[in-house]
Coordinates of C-alpha atoms and ligand atoms in Angstrom, one line a residue:
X607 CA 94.2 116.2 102.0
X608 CA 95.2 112.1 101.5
X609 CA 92.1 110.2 101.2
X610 CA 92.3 106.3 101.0
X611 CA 89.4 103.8 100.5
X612 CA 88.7 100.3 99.3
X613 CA 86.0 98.1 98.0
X614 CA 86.2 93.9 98.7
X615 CA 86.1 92.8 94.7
X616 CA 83.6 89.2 95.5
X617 CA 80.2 90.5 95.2
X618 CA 78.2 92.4 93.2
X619 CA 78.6 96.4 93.7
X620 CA 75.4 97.7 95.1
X621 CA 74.0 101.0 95.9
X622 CA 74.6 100.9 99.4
X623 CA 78.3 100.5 98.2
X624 CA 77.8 103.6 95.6
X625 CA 75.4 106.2 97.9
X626 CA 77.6 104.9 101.1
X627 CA 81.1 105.3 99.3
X628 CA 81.6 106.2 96.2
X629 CA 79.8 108.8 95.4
X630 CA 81.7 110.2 97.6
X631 CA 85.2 109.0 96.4
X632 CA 83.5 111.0 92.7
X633 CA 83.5 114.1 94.6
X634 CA 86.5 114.1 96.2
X635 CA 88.8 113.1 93.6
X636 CA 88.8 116.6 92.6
X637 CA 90.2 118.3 95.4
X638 CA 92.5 116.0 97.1
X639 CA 94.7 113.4 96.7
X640 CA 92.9 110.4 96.6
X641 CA 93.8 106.6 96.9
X642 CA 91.3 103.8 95.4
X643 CA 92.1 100.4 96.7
X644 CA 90.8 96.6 95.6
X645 CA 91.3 95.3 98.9
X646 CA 91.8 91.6 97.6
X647 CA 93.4 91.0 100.7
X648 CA 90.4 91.1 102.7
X649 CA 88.3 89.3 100.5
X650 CA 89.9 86.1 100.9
X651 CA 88.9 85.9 104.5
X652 CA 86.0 84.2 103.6
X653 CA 85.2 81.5 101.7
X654 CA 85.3 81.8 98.2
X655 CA 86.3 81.0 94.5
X656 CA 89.7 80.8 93.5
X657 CA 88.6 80.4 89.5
X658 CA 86.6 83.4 89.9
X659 CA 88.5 86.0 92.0
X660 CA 90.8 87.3 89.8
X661 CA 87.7 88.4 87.1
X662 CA 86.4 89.9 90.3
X663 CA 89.2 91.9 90.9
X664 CA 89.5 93.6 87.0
X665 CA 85.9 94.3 87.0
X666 CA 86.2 96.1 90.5
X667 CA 88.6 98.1 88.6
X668 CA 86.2 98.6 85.4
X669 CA 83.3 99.3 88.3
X670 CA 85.6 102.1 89.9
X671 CA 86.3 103.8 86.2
X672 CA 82.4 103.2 85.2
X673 CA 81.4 105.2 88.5
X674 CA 83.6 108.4 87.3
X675 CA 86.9 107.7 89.1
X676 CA 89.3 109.3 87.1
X677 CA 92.8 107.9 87.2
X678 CA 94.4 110.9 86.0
X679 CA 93.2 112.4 89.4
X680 CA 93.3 109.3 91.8
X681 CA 95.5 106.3 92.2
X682 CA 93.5 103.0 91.4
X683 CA 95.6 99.8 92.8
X684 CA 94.8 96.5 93.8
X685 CA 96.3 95.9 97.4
X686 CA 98.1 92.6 96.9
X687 CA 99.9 94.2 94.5
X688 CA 101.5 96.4 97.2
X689 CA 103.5 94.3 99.5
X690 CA 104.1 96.8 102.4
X691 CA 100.4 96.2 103.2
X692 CA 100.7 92.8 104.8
X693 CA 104.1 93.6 105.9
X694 CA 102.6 96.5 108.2
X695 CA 99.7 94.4 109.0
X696 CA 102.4 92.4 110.3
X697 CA 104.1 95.2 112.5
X698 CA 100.9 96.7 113.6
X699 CA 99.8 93.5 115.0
X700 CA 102.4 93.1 117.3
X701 CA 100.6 96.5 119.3
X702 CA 96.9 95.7 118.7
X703 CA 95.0 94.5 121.8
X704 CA 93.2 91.0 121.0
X705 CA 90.1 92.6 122.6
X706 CA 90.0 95.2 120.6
X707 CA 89.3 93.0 117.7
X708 CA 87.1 90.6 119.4
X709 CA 84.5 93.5 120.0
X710 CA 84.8 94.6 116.2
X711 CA 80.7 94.4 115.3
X712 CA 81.9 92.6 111.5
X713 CA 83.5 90.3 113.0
X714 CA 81.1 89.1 115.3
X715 CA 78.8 89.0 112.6
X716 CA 80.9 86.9 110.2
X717 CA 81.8 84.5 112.6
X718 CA 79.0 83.8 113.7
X719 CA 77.9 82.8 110.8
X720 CA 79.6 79.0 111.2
X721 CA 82.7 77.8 113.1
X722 CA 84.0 77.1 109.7
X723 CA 84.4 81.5 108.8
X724 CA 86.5 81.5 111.9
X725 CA 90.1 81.8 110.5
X726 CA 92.7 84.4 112.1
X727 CA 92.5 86.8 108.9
X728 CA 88.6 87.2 109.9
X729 CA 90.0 88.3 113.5
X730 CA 92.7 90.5 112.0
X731 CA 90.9 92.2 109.2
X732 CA 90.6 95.6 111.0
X733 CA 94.9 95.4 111.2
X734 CA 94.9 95.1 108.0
X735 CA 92.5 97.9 107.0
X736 CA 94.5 100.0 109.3
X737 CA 97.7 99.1 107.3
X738 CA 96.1 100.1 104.3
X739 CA 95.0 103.6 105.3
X740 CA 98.3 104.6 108.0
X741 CA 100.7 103.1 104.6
X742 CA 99.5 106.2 103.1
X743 CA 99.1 108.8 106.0
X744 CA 95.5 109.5 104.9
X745 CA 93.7 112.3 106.4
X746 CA 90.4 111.6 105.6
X747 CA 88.4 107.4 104.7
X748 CA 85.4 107.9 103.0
X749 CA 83.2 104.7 103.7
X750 CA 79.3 103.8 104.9
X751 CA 78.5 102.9 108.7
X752 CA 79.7 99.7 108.6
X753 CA 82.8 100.5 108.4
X754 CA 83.0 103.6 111.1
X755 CA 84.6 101.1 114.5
X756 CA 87.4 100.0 111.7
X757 CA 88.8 103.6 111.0
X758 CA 88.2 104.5 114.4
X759 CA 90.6 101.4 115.7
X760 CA 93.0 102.2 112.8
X761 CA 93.1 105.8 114.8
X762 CA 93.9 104.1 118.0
X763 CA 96.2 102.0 116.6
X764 CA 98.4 105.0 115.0
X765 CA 97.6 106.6 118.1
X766 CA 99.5 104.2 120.4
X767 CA 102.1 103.6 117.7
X768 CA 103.5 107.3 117.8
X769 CA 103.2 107.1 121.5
X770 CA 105.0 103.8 121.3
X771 CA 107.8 104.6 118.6
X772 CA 107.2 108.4 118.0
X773 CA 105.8 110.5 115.6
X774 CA 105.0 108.9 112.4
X775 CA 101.4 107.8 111.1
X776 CA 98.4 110.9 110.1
X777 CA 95.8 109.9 112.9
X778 CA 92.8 108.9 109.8
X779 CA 88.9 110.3 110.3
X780 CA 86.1 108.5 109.0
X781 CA 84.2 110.4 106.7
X782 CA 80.4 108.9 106.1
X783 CA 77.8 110.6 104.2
X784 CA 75.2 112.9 105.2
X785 CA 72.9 110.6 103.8
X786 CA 72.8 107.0 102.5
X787 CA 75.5 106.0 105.2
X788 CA 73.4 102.8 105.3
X789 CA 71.1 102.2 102.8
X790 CA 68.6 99.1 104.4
X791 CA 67.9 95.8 102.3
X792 CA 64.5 96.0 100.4
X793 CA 63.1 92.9 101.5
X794 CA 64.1 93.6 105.1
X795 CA 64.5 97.5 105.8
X796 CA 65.7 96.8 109.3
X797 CA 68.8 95.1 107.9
X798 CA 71.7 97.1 106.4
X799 CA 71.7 96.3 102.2
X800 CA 74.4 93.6 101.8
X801 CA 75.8 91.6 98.9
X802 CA 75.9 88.4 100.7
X803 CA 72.2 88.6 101.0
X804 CA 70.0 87.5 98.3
X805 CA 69.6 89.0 94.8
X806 CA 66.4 90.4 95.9
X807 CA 67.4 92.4 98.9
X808 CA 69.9 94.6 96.9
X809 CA 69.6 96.6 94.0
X810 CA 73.1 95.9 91.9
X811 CA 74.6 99.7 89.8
X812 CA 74.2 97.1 86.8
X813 CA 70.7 95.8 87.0
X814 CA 68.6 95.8 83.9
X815 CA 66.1 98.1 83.9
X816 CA 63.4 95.5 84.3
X817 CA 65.2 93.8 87.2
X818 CA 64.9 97.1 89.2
X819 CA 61.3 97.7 88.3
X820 CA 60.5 94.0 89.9
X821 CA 62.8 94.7 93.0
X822 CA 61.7 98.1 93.4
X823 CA 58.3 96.7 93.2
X824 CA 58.1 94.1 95.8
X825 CA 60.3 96.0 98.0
X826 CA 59.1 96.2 101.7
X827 CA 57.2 98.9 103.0
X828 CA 54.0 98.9 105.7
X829 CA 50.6 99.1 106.0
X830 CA 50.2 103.2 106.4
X831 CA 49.3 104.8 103.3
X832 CA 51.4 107.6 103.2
X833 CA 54.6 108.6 101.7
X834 CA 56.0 109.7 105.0
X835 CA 59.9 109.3 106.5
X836 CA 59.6 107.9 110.1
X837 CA 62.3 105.7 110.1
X838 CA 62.1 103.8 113.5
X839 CA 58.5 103.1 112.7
X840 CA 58.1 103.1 109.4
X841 CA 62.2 102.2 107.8
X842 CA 60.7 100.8 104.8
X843 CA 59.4 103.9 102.7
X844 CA 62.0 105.5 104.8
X845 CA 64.6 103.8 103.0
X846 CA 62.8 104.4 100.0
X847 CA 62.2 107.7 100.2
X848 CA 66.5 108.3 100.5
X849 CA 67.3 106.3 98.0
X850 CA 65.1 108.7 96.2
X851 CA 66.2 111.7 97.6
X852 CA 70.2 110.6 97.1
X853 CA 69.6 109.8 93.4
X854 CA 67.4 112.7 92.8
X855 CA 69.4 115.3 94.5
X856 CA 66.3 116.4 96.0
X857 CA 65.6 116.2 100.4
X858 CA 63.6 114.0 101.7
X859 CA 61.6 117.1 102.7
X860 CA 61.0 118.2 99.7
X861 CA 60.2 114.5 98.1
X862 CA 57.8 113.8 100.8
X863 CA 55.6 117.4 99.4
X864 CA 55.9 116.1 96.1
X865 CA 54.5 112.8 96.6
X866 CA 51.8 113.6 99.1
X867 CA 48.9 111.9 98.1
X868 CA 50.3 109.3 95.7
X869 CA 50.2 105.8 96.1
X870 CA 52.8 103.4 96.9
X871 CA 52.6 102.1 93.7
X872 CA 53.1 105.4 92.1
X873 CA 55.7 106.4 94.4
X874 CA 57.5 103.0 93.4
X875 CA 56.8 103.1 89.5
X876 CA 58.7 106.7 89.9
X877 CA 61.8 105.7 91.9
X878 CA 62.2 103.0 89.3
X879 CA 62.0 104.9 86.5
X880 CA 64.2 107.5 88.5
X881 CA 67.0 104.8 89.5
X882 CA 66.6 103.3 85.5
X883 CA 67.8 106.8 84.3
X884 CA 70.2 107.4 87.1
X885 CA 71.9 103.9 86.7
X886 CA 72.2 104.0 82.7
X887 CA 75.7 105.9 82.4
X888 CA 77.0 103.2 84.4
X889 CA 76.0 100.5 83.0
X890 CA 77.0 101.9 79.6
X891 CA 80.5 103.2 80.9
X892 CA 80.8 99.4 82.4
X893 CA 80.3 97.8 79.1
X894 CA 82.9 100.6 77.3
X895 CA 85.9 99.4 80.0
X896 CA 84.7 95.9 80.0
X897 CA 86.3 95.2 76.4
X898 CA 89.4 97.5 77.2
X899 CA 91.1 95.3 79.6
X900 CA 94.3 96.0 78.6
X901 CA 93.7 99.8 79.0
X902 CA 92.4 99.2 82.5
X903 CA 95.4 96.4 83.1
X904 CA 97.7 99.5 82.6
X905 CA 95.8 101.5 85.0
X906 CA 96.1 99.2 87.7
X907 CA 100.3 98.9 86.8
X908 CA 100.5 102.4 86.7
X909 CA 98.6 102.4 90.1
X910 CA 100.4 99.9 91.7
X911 CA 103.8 101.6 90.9
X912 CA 102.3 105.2 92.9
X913 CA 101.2 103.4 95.8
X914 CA 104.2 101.2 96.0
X915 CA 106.6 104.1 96.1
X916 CA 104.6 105.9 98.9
X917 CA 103.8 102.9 100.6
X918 CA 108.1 101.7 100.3
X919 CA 109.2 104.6 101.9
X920 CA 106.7 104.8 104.5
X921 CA 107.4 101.3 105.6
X922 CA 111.0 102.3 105.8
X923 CA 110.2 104.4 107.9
X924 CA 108.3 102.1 110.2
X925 CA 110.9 99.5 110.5
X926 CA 113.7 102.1 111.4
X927 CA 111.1 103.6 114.1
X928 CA 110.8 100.4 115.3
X929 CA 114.2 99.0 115.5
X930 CA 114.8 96.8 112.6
X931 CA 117.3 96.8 110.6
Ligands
AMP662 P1 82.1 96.4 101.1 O1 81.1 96.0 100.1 O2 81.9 95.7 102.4 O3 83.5 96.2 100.6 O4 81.9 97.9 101.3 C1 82.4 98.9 100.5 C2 81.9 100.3 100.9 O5 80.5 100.4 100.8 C3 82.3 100.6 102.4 O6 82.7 101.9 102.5 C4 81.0 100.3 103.1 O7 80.9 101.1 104.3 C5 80.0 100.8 102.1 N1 78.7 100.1 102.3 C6 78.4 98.8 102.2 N2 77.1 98.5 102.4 C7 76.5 99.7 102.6 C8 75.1 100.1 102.8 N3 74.2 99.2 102.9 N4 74.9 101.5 102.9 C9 75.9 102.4 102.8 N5 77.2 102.1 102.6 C10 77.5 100.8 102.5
LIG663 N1 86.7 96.8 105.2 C1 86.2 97.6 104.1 C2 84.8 97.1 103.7 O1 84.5 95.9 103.9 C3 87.1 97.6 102.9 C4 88.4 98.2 103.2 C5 89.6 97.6 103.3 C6 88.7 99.6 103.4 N2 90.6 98.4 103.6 C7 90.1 99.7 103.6 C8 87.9 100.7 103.4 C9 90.7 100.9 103.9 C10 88.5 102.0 103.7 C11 89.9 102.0 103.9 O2 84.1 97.8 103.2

């Protein structure tokens, strides 16, 4: 199978990102062949800082190796280094319906969060996304939640493009996670965990070990007393309790029987220390790539160079279908 997914590279990687995506990416990489993408592209469409993206983008590619992806078994590339992705964009929008993307749940979101967010790019995003993932005819995106109504308009979009100009893009299936397809903020468990929220709300793959103890600790949870998983009523310790379970490879079943009786305060003194020991690899691994940049440089050209050639042909392929020359 072709698998293609992307991270944005502004913002600190959480665990939402890592339980929601990439553990996933981990397992996959063995059996398939699997595409990693920076989607620089898609970062710009909101405000940010020039000085600072391009940091941002290497250490996406340091986070990607620290997490286990292996580039021996999965192209890592950084999409504006691929020009055949805005070129597509370009094509594809020329058949996406306007309302289509004006009922996209992020973009309401975004916009709405000042008249000054509202640039076209926020509106076309999804087009984008969709030329990432029909470049490469992938079978399969592994992503959280959020990201479900994007792959499923990237379907429709190949869809109505091979009715259009025949045969020629993979229809793509969202894969999401058993579990931990959306991990809640810990301040406010009814809210999906975010990187544009405040450092407390998230719990960072690189936090110090006492930073996780004092988020962990003032976390959210309710005025029951048991360790229980309810999570209309109760989404706090619900949360809580899958983090637990995703880190420790144990259900939520099975967690709730061996916490009965414990306090909060225990329970959350034991995820810490759980997530501490869990987290440490990375934060090593993070440190070894961080002072090898021309090693992971290399990477990225050697990544580039794949994806370019599948991506060149494929785009060939486009154009002719659609009558340029
Ligand atoms: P982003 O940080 O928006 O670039 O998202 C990167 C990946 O992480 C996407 O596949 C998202 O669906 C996933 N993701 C982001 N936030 C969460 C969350 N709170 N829970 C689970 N997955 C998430
Ligand atoms: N929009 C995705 C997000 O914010 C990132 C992304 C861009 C992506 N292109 C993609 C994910 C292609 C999967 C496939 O998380």
């Amino acid at each position: 199978m072709r698998i293609f997914s992307g991270i944005q590279p502004t913002g600190e990687l959480h665990i939402g990102n890592y339980l929601g995506a990439i553990k996933q990416w981990n397992s996959l990489q063995h059996q398939n062949n699997c595409i990693f993408c920076i989607v620089d592209l898609h970062a710009i469409t909101v405000p940010y800082d020039t000085e600072k993206l391009s940091n941002l983008i290497l250490e996406k590619a340091v986070i990607y190796l620290a997490a286990g992806i292996d580039p021996e078994k999965a192209i890592i590339f950084v999409q504006s280094h691929v020009k055949a992705h805005t070129e597509l964009c370009w094509l594809l929008n020329t058949i996406t319906p306007l309302g289509d993307l004006y009922r996209m749940t992020q973009y309401k979101e975004k916009s709405q969060k000042g008249k000054k967010n509202e640039n076209a790019g926020l509106l076309n995003y999804p087009i984008l996304m969709a030329a990432d993932i029909l470049l490469y005819d992938a079978d399969i995106v592994p992503v959280g939640e959020d990201q479900k109504q994007h792959v499923e308009l990237a379907r429709s979009i190949a869809r109505k493009f091979n009715s259009k100009f025949g045969e020629t893009f993979t229809l793509p299936k969202e894969q999401l996670p058993t579990e931990g397809a959306r991990i809640m903020s810990i301040t406010n468990p009814k809210k999906k965990m975010s990187k544009s929220d405040p450092e407390a709300s998230y719990i960072s793959l690189f936090d110090s070990p006492e930073a996780i103890k004092k988020k962990i600790k003032s976390a959210v949870t309710d005025t029951y007393k048991t360790i229980k998983y309810d999570k209309e009523k109760r989404p706090g310790i619900s949360n809580l309790l899958t983090i637990y379970s995703l880190f420790s490879e144990i259900e939520v079943k099975e967690v709730e029987k061996e916490m009965k009786g414990k306090s909060y305060k225990k329970f959350k003194d034991e995820l810490a220390e759980l997530m501490i020991i869990k987290l440490a690899p990375f934060r090593k691994r993070r440190e070894e790539f961080l002072s090898r940049e021309v090693y992971v440089k290399e990477i990225l050209k050697q990544g580039q160079d794949a994806a370019n050639s599948l991506a060149e042909s494929k785009i060939s392929e486009v154009k002719r279908k659609m009558g340029l020359i």
